[in-house]
Coordinates of C-alpha atoms in Angstrom, one line a residue:
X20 CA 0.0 0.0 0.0
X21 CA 1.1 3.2 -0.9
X22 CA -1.0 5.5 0.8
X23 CA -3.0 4.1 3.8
X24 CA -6.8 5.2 3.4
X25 CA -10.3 4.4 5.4
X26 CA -11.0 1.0 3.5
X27 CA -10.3 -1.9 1.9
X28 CA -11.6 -1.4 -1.1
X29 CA -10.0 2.1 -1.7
X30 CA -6.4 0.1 -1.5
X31 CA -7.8 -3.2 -2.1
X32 CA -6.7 -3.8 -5.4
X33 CA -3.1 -1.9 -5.6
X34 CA 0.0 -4.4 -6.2
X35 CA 2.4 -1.4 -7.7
X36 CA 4.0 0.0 -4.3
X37 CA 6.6 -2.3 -2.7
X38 CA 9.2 -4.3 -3.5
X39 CA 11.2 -6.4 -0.9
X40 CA 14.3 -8.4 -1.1
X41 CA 14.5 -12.4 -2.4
X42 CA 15.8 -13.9 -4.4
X43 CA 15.1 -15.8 -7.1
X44 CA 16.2 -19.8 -8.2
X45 CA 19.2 -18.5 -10.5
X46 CA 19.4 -15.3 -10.2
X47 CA 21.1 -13.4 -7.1
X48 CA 23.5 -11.7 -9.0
X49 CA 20.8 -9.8 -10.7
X50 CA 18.8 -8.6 -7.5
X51 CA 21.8 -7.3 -5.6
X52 CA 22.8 -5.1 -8.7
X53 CA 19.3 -3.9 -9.3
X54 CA 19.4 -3.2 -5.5
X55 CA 22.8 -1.2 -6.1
X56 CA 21.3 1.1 -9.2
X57 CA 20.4 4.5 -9.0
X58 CA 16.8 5.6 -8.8
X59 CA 15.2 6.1 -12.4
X60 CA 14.1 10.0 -13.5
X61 CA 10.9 10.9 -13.8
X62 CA 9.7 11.7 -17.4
X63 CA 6.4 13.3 -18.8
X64 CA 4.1 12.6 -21.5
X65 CA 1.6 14.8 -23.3
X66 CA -1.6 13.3 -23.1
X67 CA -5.3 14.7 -24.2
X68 CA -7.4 15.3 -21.6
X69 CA -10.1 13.3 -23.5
X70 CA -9.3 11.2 -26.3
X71 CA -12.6 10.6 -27.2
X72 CA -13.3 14.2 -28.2
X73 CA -11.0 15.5 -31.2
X74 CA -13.0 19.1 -30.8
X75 CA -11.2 18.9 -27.0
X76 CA -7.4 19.9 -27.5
X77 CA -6.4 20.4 -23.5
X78 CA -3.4 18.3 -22.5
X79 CA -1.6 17.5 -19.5
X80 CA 1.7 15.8 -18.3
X81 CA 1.9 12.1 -17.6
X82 CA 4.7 10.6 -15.6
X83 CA 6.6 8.0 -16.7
X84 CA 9.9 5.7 -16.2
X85 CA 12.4 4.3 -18.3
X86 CA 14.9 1.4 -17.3
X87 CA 17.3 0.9 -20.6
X88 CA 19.8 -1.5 -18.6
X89 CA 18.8 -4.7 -19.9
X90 CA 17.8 -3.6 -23.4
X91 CA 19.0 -5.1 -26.3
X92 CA 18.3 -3.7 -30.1
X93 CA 15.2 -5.5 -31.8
X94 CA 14.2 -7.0 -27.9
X95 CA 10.9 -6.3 -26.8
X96 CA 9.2 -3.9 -24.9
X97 CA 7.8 -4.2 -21.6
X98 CA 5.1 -1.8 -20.3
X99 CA 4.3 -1.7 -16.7
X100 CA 1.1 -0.2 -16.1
X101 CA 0.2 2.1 -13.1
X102 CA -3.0 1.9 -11.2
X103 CA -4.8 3.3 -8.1
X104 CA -2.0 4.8 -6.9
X105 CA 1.8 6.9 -7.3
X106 CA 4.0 4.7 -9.3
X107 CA 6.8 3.7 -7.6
X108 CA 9.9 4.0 -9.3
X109 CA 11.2 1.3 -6.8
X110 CA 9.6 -1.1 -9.4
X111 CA 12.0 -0.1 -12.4
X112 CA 15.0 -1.2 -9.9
X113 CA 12.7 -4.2 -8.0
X114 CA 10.4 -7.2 -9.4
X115 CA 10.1 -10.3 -11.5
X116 CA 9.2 -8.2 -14.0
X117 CA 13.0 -7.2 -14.3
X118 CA 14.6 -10.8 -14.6
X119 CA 12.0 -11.2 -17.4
X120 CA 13.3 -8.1 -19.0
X121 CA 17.2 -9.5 -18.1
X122 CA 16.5 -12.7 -19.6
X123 CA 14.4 -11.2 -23.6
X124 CA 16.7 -7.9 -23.2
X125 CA 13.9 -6.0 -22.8
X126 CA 13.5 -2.0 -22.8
X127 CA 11.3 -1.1 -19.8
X128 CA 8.7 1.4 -19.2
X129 CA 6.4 2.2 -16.1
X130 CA 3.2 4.8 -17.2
X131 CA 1.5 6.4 -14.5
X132 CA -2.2 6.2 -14.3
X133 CA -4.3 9.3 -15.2
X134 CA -5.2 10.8 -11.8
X135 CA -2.6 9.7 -9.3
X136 CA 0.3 10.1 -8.3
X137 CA 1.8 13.0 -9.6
X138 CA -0.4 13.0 -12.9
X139 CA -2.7 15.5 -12.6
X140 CA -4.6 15.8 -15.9
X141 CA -6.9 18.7 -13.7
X142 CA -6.9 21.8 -11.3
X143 CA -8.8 19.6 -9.1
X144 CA -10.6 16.5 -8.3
X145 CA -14.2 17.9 -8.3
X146 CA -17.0 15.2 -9.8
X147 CA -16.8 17.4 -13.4
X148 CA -13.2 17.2 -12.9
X149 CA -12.9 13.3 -12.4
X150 CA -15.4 12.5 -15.5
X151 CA -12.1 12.3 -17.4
X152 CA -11.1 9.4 -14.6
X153 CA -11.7 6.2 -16.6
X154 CA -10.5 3.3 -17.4
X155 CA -11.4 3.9 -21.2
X156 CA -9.5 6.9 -20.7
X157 CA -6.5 5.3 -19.3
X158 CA -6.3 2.7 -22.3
X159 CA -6.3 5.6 -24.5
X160 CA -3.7 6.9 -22.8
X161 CA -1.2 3.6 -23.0
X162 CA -2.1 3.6 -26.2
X163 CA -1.0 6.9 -27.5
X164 CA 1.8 6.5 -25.5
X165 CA 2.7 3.5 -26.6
X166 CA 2.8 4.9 -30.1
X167 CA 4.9 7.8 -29.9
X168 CA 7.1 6.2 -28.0
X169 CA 7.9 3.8 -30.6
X170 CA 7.9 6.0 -33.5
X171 CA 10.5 8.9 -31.4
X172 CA 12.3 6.0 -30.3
X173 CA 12.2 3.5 -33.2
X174 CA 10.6 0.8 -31.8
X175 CA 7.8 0.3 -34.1
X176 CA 8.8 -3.3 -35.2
X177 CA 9.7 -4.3 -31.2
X178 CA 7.2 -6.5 -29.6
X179 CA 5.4 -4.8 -26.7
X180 CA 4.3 -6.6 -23.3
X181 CA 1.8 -5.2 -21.0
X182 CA 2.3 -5.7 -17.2
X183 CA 0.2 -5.2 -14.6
X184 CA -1.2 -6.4 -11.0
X185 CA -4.7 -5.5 -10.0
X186 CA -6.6 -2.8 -11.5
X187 CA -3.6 -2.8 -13.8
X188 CA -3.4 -6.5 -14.2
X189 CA -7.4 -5.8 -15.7
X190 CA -5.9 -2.6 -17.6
X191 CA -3.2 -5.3 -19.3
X192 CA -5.7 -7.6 -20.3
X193 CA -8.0 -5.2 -21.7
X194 CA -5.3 -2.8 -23.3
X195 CA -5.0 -6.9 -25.5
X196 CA -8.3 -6.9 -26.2
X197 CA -8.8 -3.4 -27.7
X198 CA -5.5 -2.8 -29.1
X199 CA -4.0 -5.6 -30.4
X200 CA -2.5 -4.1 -32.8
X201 CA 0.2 -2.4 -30.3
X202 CA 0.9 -4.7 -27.7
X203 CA 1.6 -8.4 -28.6
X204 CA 1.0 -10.2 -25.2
X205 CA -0.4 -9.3 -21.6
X206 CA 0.2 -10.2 -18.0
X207 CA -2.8 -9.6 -16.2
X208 CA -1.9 -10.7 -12.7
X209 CA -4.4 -10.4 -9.8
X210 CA -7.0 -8.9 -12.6
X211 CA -10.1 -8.7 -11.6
X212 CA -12.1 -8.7 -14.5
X213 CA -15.3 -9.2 -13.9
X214 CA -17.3 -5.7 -12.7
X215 CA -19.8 -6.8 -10.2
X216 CA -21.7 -4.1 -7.7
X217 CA -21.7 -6.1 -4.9
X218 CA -18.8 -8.5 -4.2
X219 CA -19.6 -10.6 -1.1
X220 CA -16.9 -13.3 -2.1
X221 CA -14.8 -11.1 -1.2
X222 CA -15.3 -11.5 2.1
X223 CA -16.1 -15.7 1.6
X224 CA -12.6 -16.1 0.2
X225 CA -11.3 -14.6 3.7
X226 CA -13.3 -16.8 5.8
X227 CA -11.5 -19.6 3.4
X228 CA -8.3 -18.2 3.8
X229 CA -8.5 -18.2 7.7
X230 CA -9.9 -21.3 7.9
X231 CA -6.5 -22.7 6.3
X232 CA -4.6 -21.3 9.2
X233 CA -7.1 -23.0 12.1
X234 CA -10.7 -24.2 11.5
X235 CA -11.3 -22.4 14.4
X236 CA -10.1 -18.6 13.2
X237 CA -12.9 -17.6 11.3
X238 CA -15.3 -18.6 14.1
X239 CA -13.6 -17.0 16.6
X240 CA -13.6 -13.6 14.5
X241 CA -17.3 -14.2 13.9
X242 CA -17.9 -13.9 17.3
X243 CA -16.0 -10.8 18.3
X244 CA -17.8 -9.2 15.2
X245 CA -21.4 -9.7 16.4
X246 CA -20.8 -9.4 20.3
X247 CA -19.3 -5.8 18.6
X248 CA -22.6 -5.1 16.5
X249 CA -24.8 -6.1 19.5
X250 CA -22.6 -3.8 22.0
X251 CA -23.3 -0.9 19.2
X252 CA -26.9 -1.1 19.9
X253 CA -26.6 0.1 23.5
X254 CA -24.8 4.1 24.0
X255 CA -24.2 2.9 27.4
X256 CA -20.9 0.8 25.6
X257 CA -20.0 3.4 23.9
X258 CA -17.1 5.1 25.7
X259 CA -15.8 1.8 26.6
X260 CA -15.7 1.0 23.1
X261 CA -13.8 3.9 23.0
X262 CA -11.0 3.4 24.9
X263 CA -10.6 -0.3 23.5
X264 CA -10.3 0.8 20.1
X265 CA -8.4 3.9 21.2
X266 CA -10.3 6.0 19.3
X267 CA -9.7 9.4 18.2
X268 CA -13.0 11.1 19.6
X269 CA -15.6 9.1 21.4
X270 CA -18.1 6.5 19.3
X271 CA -21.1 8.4 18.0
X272 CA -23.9 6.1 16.4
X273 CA -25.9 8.5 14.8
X274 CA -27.0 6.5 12.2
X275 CA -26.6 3.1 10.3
X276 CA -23.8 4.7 8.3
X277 CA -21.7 5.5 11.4
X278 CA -22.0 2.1 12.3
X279 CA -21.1 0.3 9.6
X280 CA -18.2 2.6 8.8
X281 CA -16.9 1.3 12.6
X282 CA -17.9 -2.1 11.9
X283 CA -15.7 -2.3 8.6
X284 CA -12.5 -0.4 9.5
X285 CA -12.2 -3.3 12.1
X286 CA -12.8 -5.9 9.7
X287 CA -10.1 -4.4 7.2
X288 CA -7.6 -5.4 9.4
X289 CA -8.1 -9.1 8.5
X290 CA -9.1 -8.1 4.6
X291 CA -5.5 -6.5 3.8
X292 CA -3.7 -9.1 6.1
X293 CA -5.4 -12.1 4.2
X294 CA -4.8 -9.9 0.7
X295 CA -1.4 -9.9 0.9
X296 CA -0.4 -12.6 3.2
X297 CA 3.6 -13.1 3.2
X298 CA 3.3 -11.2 -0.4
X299 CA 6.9 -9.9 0.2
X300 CA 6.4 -5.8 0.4
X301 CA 8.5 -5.4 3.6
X302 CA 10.9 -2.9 1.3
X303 CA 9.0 -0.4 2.7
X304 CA 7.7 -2.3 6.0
X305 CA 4.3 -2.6 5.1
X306 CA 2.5 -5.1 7.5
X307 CA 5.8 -5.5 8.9
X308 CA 5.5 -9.6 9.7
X309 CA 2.0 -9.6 10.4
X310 CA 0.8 -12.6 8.6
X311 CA -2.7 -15.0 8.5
X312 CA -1.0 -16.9 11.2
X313 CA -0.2 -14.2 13.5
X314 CA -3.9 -13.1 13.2
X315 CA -4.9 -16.2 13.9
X316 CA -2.5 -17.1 16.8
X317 CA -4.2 -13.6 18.3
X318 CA -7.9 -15.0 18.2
X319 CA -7.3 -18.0 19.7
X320 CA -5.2 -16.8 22.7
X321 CA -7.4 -17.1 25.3
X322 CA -5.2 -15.7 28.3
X323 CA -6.0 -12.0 26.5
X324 CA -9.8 -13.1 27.5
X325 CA -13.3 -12.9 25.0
X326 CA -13.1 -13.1 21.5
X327 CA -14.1 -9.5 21.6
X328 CA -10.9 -8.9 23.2
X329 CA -8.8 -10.7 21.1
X330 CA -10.4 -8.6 18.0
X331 CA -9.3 -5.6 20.3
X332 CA -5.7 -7.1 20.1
X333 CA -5.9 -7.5 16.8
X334 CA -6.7 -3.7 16.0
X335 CA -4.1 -2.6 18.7
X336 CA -1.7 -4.6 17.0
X337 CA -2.1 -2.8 13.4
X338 CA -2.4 0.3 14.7
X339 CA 0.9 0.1 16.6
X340 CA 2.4 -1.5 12.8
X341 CA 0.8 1.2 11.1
X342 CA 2.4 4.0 14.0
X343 CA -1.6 5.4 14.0
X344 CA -1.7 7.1 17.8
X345 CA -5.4 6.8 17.7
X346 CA -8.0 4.8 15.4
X347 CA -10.4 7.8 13.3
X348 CA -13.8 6.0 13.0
X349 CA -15.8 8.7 12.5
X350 CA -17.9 8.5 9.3
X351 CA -18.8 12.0 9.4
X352 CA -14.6 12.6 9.3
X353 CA -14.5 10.0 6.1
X354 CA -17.0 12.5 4.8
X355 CA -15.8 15.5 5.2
X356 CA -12.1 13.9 3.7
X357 CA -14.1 12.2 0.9
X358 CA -15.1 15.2 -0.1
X359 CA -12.3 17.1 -0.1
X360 CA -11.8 18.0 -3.7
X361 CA -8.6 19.3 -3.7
X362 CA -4.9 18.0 -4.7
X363 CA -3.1 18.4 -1.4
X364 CA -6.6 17.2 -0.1
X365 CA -6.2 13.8 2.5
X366 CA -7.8 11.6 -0.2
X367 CA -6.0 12.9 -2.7
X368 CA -3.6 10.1 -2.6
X369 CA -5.9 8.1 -4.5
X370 CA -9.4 7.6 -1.9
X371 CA -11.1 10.0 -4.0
X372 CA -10.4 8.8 -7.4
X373 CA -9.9 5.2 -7.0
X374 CA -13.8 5.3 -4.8
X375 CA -15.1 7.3 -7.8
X376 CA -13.8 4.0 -10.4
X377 CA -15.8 1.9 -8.6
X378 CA -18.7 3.8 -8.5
X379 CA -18.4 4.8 -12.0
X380 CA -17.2 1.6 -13.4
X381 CA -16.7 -1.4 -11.3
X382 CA -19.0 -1.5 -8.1
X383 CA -16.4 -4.0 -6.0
X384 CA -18.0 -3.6 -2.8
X385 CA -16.8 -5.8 -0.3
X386 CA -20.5 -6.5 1.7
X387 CA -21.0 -8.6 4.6
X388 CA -24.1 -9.7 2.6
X389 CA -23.2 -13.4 2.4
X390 CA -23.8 -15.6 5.5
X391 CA -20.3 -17.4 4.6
X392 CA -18.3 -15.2 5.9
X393 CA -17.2 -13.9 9.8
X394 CA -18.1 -10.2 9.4
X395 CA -21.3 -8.4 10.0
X396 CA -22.5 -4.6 9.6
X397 CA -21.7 -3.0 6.4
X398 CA -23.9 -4.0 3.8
X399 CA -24.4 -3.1 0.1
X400 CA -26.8 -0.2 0.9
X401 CA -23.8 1.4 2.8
X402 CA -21.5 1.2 0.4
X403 CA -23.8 2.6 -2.4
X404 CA -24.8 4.9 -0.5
X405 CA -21.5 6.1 -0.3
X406 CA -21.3 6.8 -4.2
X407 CA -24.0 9.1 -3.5
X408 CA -22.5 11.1 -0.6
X409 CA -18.9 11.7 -2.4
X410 CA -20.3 12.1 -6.1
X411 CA -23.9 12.9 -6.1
X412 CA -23.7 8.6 -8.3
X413 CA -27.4 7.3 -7.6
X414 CA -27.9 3.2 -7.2
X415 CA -29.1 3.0 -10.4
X416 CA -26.8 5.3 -12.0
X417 CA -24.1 2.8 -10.5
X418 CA -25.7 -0.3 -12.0
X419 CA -26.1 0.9 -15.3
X420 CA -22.3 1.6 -15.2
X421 CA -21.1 -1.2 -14.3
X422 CA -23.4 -3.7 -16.6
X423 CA -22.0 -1.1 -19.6
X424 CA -18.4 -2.1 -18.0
X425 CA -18.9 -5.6 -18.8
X426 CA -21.1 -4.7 -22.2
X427 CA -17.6 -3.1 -22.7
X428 CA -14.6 -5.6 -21.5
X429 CA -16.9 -8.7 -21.8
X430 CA -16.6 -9.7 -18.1
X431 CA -15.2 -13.3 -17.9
X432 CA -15.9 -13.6 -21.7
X433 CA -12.6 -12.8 -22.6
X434 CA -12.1 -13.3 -26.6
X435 CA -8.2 -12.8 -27.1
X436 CA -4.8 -14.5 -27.7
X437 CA -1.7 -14.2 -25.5
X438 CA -3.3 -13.0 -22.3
X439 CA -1.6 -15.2 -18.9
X440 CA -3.9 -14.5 -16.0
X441 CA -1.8 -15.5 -13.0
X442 CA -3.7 -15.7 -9.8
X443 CA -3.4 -16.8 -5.9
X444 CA -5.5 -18.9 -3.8
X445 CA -5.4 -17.1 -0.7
X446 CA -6.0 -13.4 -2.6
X447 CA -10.0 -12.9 -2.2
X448 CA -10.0 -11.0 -5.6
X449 CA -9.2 -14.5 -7.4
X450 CA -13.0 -14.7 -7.1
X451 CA -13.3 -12.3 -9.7
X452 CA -10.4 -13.1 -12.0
X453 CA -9.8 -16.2 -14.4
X454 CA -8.6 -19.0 -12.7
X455 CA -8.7 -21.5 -15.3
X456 CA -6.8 -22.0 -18.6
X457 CA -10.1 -20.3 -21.4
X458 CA -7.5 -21.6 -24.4
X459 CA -3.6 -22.5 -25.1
X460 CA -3.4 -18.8 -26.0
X461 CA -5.4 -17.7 -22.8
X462 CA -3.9 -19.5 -20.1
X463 CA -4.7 -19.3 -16.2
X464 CA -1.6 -19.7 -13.7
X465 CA -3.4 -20.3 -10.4
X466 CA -1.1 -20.4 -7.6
X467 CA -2.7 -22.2 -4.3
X468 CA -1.3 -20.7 -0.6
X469 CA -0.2 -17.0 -2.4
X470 CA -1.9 -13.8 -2.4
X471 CA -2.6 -10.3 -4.1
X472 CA 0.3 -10.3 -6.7
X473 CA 2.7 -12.5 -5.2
X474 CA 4.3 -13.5 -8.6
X475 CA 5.3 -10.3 -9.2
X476 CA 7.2 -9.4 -6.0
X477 CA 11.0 -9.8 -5.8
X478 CA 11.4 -13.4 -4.7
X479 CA 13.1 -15.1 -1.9
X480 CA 14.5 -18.0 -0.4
X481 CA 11.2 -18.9 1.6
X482 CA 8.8 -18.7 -1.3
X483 CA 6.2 -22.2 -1.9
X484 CA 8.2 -24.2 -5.2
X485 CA 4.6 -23.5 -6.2
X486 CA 5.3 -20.0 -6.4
X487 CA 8.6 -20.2 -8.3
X488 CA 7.1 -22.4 -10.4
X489 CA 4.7 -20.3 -11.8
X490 CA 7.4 -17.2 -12.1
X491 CA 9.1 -19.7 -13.8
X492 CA 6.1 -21.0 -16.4
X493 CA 5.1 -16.9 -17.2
X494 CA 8.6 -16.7 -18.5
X495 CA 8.1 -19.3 -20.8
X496 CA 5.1 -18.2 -21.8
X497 CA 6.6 -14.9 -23.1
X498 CA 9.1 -16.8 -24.6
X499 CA 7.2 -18.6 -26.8
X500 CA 4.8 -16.1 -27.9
X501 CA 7.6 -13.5 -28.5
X502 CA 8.9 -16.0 -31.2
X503 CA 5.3 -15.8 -32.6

């Protein structure tokens, strides 16, 4: 995570952040020197504002990276695309995506995404302001990018390669399907792309992933959950909760929507741990060492008392990992910072815009609407409802959006060639991805025990053979359809 914002599914889906160190069957050599080399420069881009518009001529700067070092004339040409978040130039230095690039000679690019980061296509990220925040927009713009670049940099005849984990990982799949004219082959890792409004498997793929740690886990967390919702039902808890949670200003249940904000911070503690479960991002100490089985080990230590007290533990726990003095639960301060429509705004780091995708395009919404799962209290209505508060986007508004998202991609339907869709068990956004081969040119690398884009991190010693495996099967998958 490169920003740390109010929810899961406002970070939920970013891979592009941190690296860590590893190593990889084969190849130490090459991670200590890419550890030794200097920091890549940013570049910019001109891009349209809207390329769908040719009347519209306003422009803006897109940020970019360049790694030459392993480039060799006539390789191809690797494009790592950005997503919901800064691009982190630690991934032109860090990544499997490198030994790839070592092994073809590839030249290697990283694009920003529209909106983040330092691309700022606008003066602001007011509602009129973020229309131009698509991902039809950001295609566009790999695709215009990816054409200049090769003309000013004769590389017209190189075969390109999209990248991409996430949001980005659906980006590369899509940027296959509706220009395959300009990039010759895709990995889409951790892609979800399926757009579906509410997304309760989400949640059911935790309660799985738990449940592999200790039958017991998800059961345990069940219970802490709804002794919390029935403690919310009586203000007389209330400043006790308080000082459990070390909260920043004392509970206030004012309505449904205060609640279920509560309810769900708490719950994201599990939802990123499970996400990216020993995922290797410690280069920037994210999660530190917090894994499924420390979580776990937490809920069933009796000797710190109730379940509820465990799930107290819990939160304590990430909140001293995340250095957070207090825990802000107020839905009326999400508001308020939701709303906030400027760039030096606090969800300007990508909240804002990456909540306005989902209600725009994708839905997403991670509901405790399925009875398979251990969390309770924040529904579908609450997170529509949410569209409506930041963006004025009505229920039905949202619908349409997202059916016209699948009209557009074709959902699972995927009709392409050279696409690899590598997934992990443990990630709960699998459930939304492909996870099994659709043809010999669309093939699906499903890695059981691994999480949110664990293929793509640096690797090391520790990692499942599984794991390496499929690192190792991707690669010769671009081999053979770069000879084609």
């Amino acid at each position: 995570m490169a920003f740390r914002v109010r929810r899961v599914v406002l970070l939920a889906l970013s891979c592009l952040f941190a690296v860590g160190h590893g190593h990889f069957k084969g190849f130490d050599k090459f991670v200590r020197v890419q550890h030794a080399s200097v920091e890549p420069e940013e570049q910019w881009f001109s891009q349209k504002l809207d390329h769908f518009h040719g009347a519209d001529s306003r422009v803006w700067k897109q940020r970019y990276f360049v790694n030459e070092a392993f480039y060799k004339p006539g390789g191809p040409v690797f494009l790592m695309i950005g997503g919901e978040g800064p691009a982190n130039p630690a991934w032109m230095q860090n990544g499997t995506w490198l030994i790839y690039a070592e092994k073809l000679g590839a030249l290697c690019f990283m694009l920003e995404h529209r909106f983040y980061g330092k691309s700022h296509p606008t003066s602001d990220l007011s509602t009129d302001s973020l229309q131009f925040l698509s991902s039809r927009q950001a295609l566009a713009d790999l695709a215009h990018f990816r054409s200049a670049m090769a003309e000013t940099r004769g590389l017209t005849n190189n075969k390109w390669v999209a990248f991409g984990g996430s949001y980005p990982g659906s980006l590369a799949a899509w940027f296959r399907l509706k220009y395959p004219h300009l990039v010759h082959a895709s990995v889409a890792t951790s892609a979800p792309i399926n757009a579906q409004v509410n997304f309760p498997e989400y949640l059911e793929v935790v309660r799985r992933s738990l449940a592999s740690e200790s039958p017991e886990c998800p059961l345990l967390v069940q219970k802490a959950s709804d002794t919390l919702v029935e403690r919310l039902k009586d203000p007389k808890t209330y400043a006790n909760i308080t000082k459990d949670f070390n909260l920043c200003s004392p509970l206030q249940i004012q309505t449904e929507m205060d609640s279920a904000y509560f309810l769900e911070t708490l719950a994201g503690n599990f939802m990123n741990v499970v996400q990216y479960n020993l995922d290797n991002r410690e280069f920037e100490g994210l999660l530190g060492n917090i894994t499924i089985k420390v979580l776990c080990d937490v809920m069933s230590d009796a000797s710190l008392g109730d379940p509820y007290a465990r799930y107290v533990a819990i939160a304590r726990l990430m909140m001293d990992t995340y250095s957070m003095k207090c825990l802000d639960a107020s839905y009326t301060n999400n508001l308020r910072d939701m709303t906030n429509t400027s760039w030096d705004g606090p969800a300007a780091g990508g909240g804002r815009q990456w909540f306005y995708q989902t209600c725009s395009e994708f839905g997403f919404y991670q509901s405790t609407d399925s009875p398979n799962q251990p969390f309770a209290g924040f529904p579908l209505e609450y997170q529509v409802k949410q569209c409506a508060d930041y963006y004025n986007i009505s229920a039905g508004q949202l619908t349409e959006a997202v059916e016209e998202t699948n009209e557009y991609y074709g959902g699972y339907n995927v009709r392409a060639t050279r696409i690899v869709f590598p997934n992990g068990s443990i990630d709960p956004w699998h459930a939304l991805g492909i996870t099994q081969d659709i043809s010999a040119n669309l093939p699906a690398v499903f890695i059981k025990g691994t999480a949110h884009c664990a293929n793509m991190y640096p690797a090391r010693s520790q990692d499942p053979l599984q794991l390496t495996m499929a690192r190792e099967h991707i690669l010769l998958l671009l081999q053979q359809w770069l000879k084609q």
